[in-house]
Amino acid sequence: MRRLLLTSAAVLLAVCTAHLARADVIADNFDTGDAFNTTSGSTVSLFFSVGVRVVPAANATATDVFVAMKSTGTANITLTICVDASGHPGAAVAATSLTSVLVNTADPQVYHGVFATPQPLTAGTTYWIKAVPGVGGGSATWMLNTTGQTGYASTTATGSWVSNGGVGPAFRLEDNSAPPLSGACCAGSICAISSITACNVNNARFAGIGTSCNAVGNTTTPCCKADFNQSGSVSVQDIFDYLAAWFAGNAQADINGGGLGVQDIFDFLSAWFAGC
């Protein structure tokens, strides 16, 4: 049982660390764990292109794009960022090719493209990510998201764009143009340095830009490790939440950083009685 808990804690900590390392996200309609619809999608071929709307909430620079696609043959697909033209994709301002990464498989995967020229995006302005066949043609399927995000358009051989109010393709647009503003992220009884947007997990609170994690032996600043649910105050509920996390093998219960064990319970209770 102890070995199982330690293994679970290690896995969860690795998952949490990977999430905290993610760049600033401009737009994302993937479900948890980059999940997407594995059976339904929109065809991208010589006669059929697909575009999805993007309206940034803040000024950003688009550097990377992730899409869920599958191809059962040789496919040369190019992703472009386009300006809006009366509700449809207009002129392309940045492009990246998936030709070298698309694989011939019936199982869809998440593919990563990097724009050769990072594209500045203005907050509140409508843009499009459009998928079109590159040199040599071929076809692929752009899988749909499972979060219900809607609003995309498609074109046929006539070149006429047609609005479609259905569920849109799964994608994520990221800004890797500069290191994200970061600080201490208090998550349960642990602390990790992350960006503001990445400090978005259960029982988490961002301590502030430029803040460092607690010094060894410090259980109060900047992260109050007794406030397990990061509600802003220490209460009996924190004990219940901590024990539930510990028994579940959650890495957030590793208060002493030595791997999840019985000693963590004693260390947490000691911090809880000391208060913050």
PDB file of N, CA and C in Angstrom, residues 42-50 69-78 99 102 104 131-142:
ATOM      1  N   SER A  42     -13.499  17.293 -38.978  1.00  0.00           N
ATOM      2  CA  SER A  42     -13.757  18.010 -40.222  1.00  0.00           C
ATOM      3  C   SER A  42     -12.654  17.691 -41.230  1.00  0.00           C
ATOM      4  N   THR A  43     -13.047  17.384 -42.460  1.00  0.00           N
ATOM      5  CA  THR A  43     -12.092  17.006 -43.499  1.00  0.00           C
ATOM      6  C   THR A  43     -11.313  18.210 -44.006  1.00  0.00           C
ATOM      7  N   VAL A  44     -10.002  18.051 -44.092  1.00  0.00           N
ATOM      8  CA  VAL A  44      -9.125  19.049 -44.701  1.00  0.00           C
ATOM      9  C   VAL A  44      -8.530  18.402 -45.947  1.00  0.00           C
ATOM     10  N   SER A  45      -8.881  18.925 -47.125  1.00  0.00           N
ATOM     11  CA  SER A  45      -8.412  18.337 -48.378  1.00  0.00           C
ATOM     12  C   SER A  45      -8.298  19.428 -49.430  1.00  0.00           C
ATOM     13  N   LEU A  46      -7.973  19.020 -50.642  1.00  0.00           N
ATOM     14  CA  LEU A  46      -7.832  19.976 -51.737  1.00  0.00           C
ATOM     15  C   LEU A  46      -9.106  20.768 -51.959  1.00  0.00           C
ATOM     16  N   PHE A  47     -10.252  20.169 -51.654  1.00  0.00           N
ATOM     17  CA  PHE A  47     -11.539  20.822 -51.891  1.00  0.00           C
ATOM     18  C   PHE A  47     -12.240  21.258 -50.613  1.00  0.00           C
ATOM     19  N   PHE A  48     -11.557  21.129 -49.482  1.00  0.00           N
ATOM     20  CA  PHE A  48     -12.260  21.413 -48.233  1.00  0.00           C
ATOM     21  C   PHE A  48     -11.270  21.905 -47.186  1.00  0.00           C
ATOM     22  N   SER A  49     -11.347  23.194 -46.856  1.00  0.00           N
ATOM     23  CA  SER A  49     -10.500  23.774 -45.823  1.00  0.00           C
ATOM     24  C   SER A  49     -11.345  24.087 -44.596  1.00  0.00           C
ATOM     25  N   VAL A  50     -10.693  24.173 -43.449  1.00  0.00           N
ATOM     26  CA  VAL A  50     -11.402  24.404 -42.187  1.00  0.00           C
ATOM     27  C   VAL A  50     -10.729  25.538 -41.428  1.00  0.00           C
ATOM     28  N   MET A  69      -5.378  15.833 -35.037  1.00  0.00           N
ATOM     29  CA  MET A  69      -5.651  15.419 -36.412  1.00  0.00           C
ATOM     30  C   MET A  69      -5.322  13.948 -36.607  1.00  0.00           C
ATOM     31  N   LYS A  70      -5.836  13.411 -37.704  1.00  0.00           N
ATOM     32  CA  LYS A  70      -5.432  12.073 -38.142  1.00  0.00           C
ATOM     33  C   LYS A  70      -5.375  12.077 -39.664  1.00  0.00           C
ATOM     34  N   SER A  71      -4.526  11.212 -40.198  1.00  0.00           N
ATOM     35  CA  SER A  71      -4.383  11.080 -41.639  1.00  0.00           C
ATOM     36  C   SER A  71      -4.160   9.616 -41.961  1.00  0.00           C
ATOM     37  N   THR A  72      -4.924   9.090 -42.917  1.00  0.00           N
ATOM     38  CA  THR A  72      -4.772   7.692 -43.306  1.00  0.00           C
ATOM     39  C   THR A  72      -4.015   7.562 -44.620  1.00  0.00           C
ATOM     40  N   GLY A  73      -3.287   8.580 -44.970  1.00  0.00           N
ATOM     41  CA  GLY A  73      -2.468   8.577 -46.179  1.00  0.00           C
ATOM     42  C   GLY A  73      -1.468   9.713 -46.083  1.00  0.00           C
ATOM     43  N   THR A  74      -0.708   9.928 -47.132  1.00  0.00           N
ATOM     44  CA  THR A  74       0.247  11.038 -47.135  1.00  0.00           C
ATOM     45  C   THR A  74      -0.509  12.351 -47.169  1.00  0.00           C
ATOM     46  N   ALA A  75      -0.254  13.203 -46.197  1.00  0.00           N
ATOM     47  CA  ALA A  75      -0.968  14.476 -46.122  1.00  0.00           C
ATOM     48  C   ALA A  75       0.017  15.608 -45.855  1.00  0.00           C
ATOM     49  N   ASN A  76      -0.098  16.669 -46.598  1.00  0.00           N
ATOM     50  CA  ASN A  76       0.713  17.863 -46.403  1.00  0.00           C
ATOM     51  C   ASN A  76      -0.229  18.994 -45.975  1.00  0.00           C
ATOM     52  N   ILE A  77      -0.312  19.203 -44.688  1.00  0.00           N
ATOM     53  CA  ILE A  77      -1.265  20.173 -44.148  1.00  0.00           C
ATOM     54  C   ILE A  77      -0.506  21.401 -43.607  1.00  0.00           C
ATOM     55  N   THR A  78      -0.992  22.571 -43.992  1.00  0.00           N
ATOM     56  CA  THR A  78      -0.434  23.829 -43.502  1.00  0.00           C
ATOM     57  C   THR A  78      -1.456  24.527 -42.624  1.00  0.00           C
ATOM     58  N   THR A  99       3.623  18.877 -42.313  1.00  0.00           N
ATOM     59  CA  THR A  99       4.011  17.804 -43.223  1.00  0.00           C
ATOM     60  C   THR A  99       4.989  16.824 -42.595  1.00  0.00           C
ATOM     61  N   LEU A 102       2.970  14.764 -39.421  1.00  0.00           N
ATOM     62  CA  LEU A 102       1.763  13.963 -39.605  1.00  0.00           C
ATOM     63  C   LEU A 102       2.137  12.518 -39.926  1.00  0.00           C
ATOM     64  N   ASN A 104       0.783   8.441 -40.847  1.00  0.00           N
ATOM     65  CA  ASN A 104      -0.282   7.685 -41.489  1.00  0.00           C
ATOM     66  C   ASN A 104      -0.858   6.696 -40.477  1.00  0.00           C
ATOM     67  N   ALA A 131      -6.741  25.505 -41.683  1.00  0.00           N
ATOM     68  CA  ALA A 131      -5.990  24.345 -42.150  1.00  0.00           C
ATOM     69  C   ALA A 131      -6.262  24.143 -43.634  1.00  0.00           C
ATOM     70  N   VAL A 132      -5.192  24.065 -44.432  1.00  0.00           N
ATOM     71  CA  VAL A 132      -5.315  23.861 -45.875  1.00  0.00           C
ATOM     72  C   VAL A 132      -4.263  22.855 -46.320  1.00  0.00           C
ATOM     73  N   PRO A 133      -4.486  22.164 -47.438  1.00  0.00           N
ATOM     74  CA  PRO A 133      -3.458  21.244 -47.944  1.00  0.00           C
ATOM     75  C   PRO A 133      -2.238  22.031 -48.427  1.00  0.00           C
ATOM     76  N   GLY A 134      -1.042  21.506 -48.136  1.00  0.00           N
ATOM     77  CA  GLY A 134       0.169  22.133 -48.625  1.00  0.00           C
ATOM     78  C   GLY A 134       0.552  21.572 -49.979  1.00  0.00           C
ATOM     79  N   VAL A 135       1.799  21.722 -50.348  1.00  0.00           N
ATOM     80  CA  VAL A 135       2.285  21.215 -51.632  1.00  0.00           C
ATOM     81  C   VAL A 135       2.134  19.697 -51.681  1.00  0.00           C
ATOM     82  N   GLY A 136       1.548  19.206 -52.735  1.00  0.00           N
ATOM     83  CA  GLY A 136       1.347  17.766 -52.861  1.00  0.00           C
ATOM     84  C   GLY A 136      -0.023  17.298 -52.425  1.00  0.00           C
ATOM     85  N   GLY A 137      -0.776  18.183 -51.768  1.00  0.00           N
ATOM     86  CA  GLY A 137      -2.145  17.852 -51.396  1.00  0.00           C
ATOM     87  C   GLY A 137      -2.250  16.811 -50.302  1.00  0.00           C
ATOM     88  N   GLY A 138      -3.163  15.871 -50.498  1.00  0.00           N
ATOM     89  CA  GLY A 138      -3.449  14.898 -49.454  1.00  0.00           C
ATOM     90  C   GLY A 138      -4.570  15.412 -48.570  1.00  0.00           C
ATOM     91  N   SER A 139      -5.074  14.555 -47.698  1.00  0.00           N
ATOM     92  CA  SER A 139      -6.179  14.959 -46.831  1.00  0.00           C
ATOM     93  C   SER A 139      -5.937  14.484 -45.407  1.00  0.00           C
ATOM     94  N   ALA A 140      -6.590  15.156 -44.479  1.00  0.00           N
ATOM     95  CA  ALA A 140      -6.507  14.803 -43.069  1.00  0.00           C
ATOM     96  C   ALA A 140      -7.839  15.138 -42.426  1.00  0.00           C
ATOM     97  N   THR A 141      -8.031  14.680 -41.205  1.00  0.00           N
ATOM     98  CA  THR A 141      -9.240  14.993 -40.449  1.00  0.00           C
ATOM     99  C   THR A 141      -8.852  15.786 -39.218  1.00  0.00           C
ATOM    100  N   TRP A 142      -9.426  16.970 -39.076  1.00  0.00           N
ATOM    101  CA  TRP A 142      -9.180  17.823 -37.910  1.00  0.00           C
ATOM    102  C   TRP A 142     -10.257  17.463 -36.893  1.00  0.00           C
TER     103      TRP A 142
END
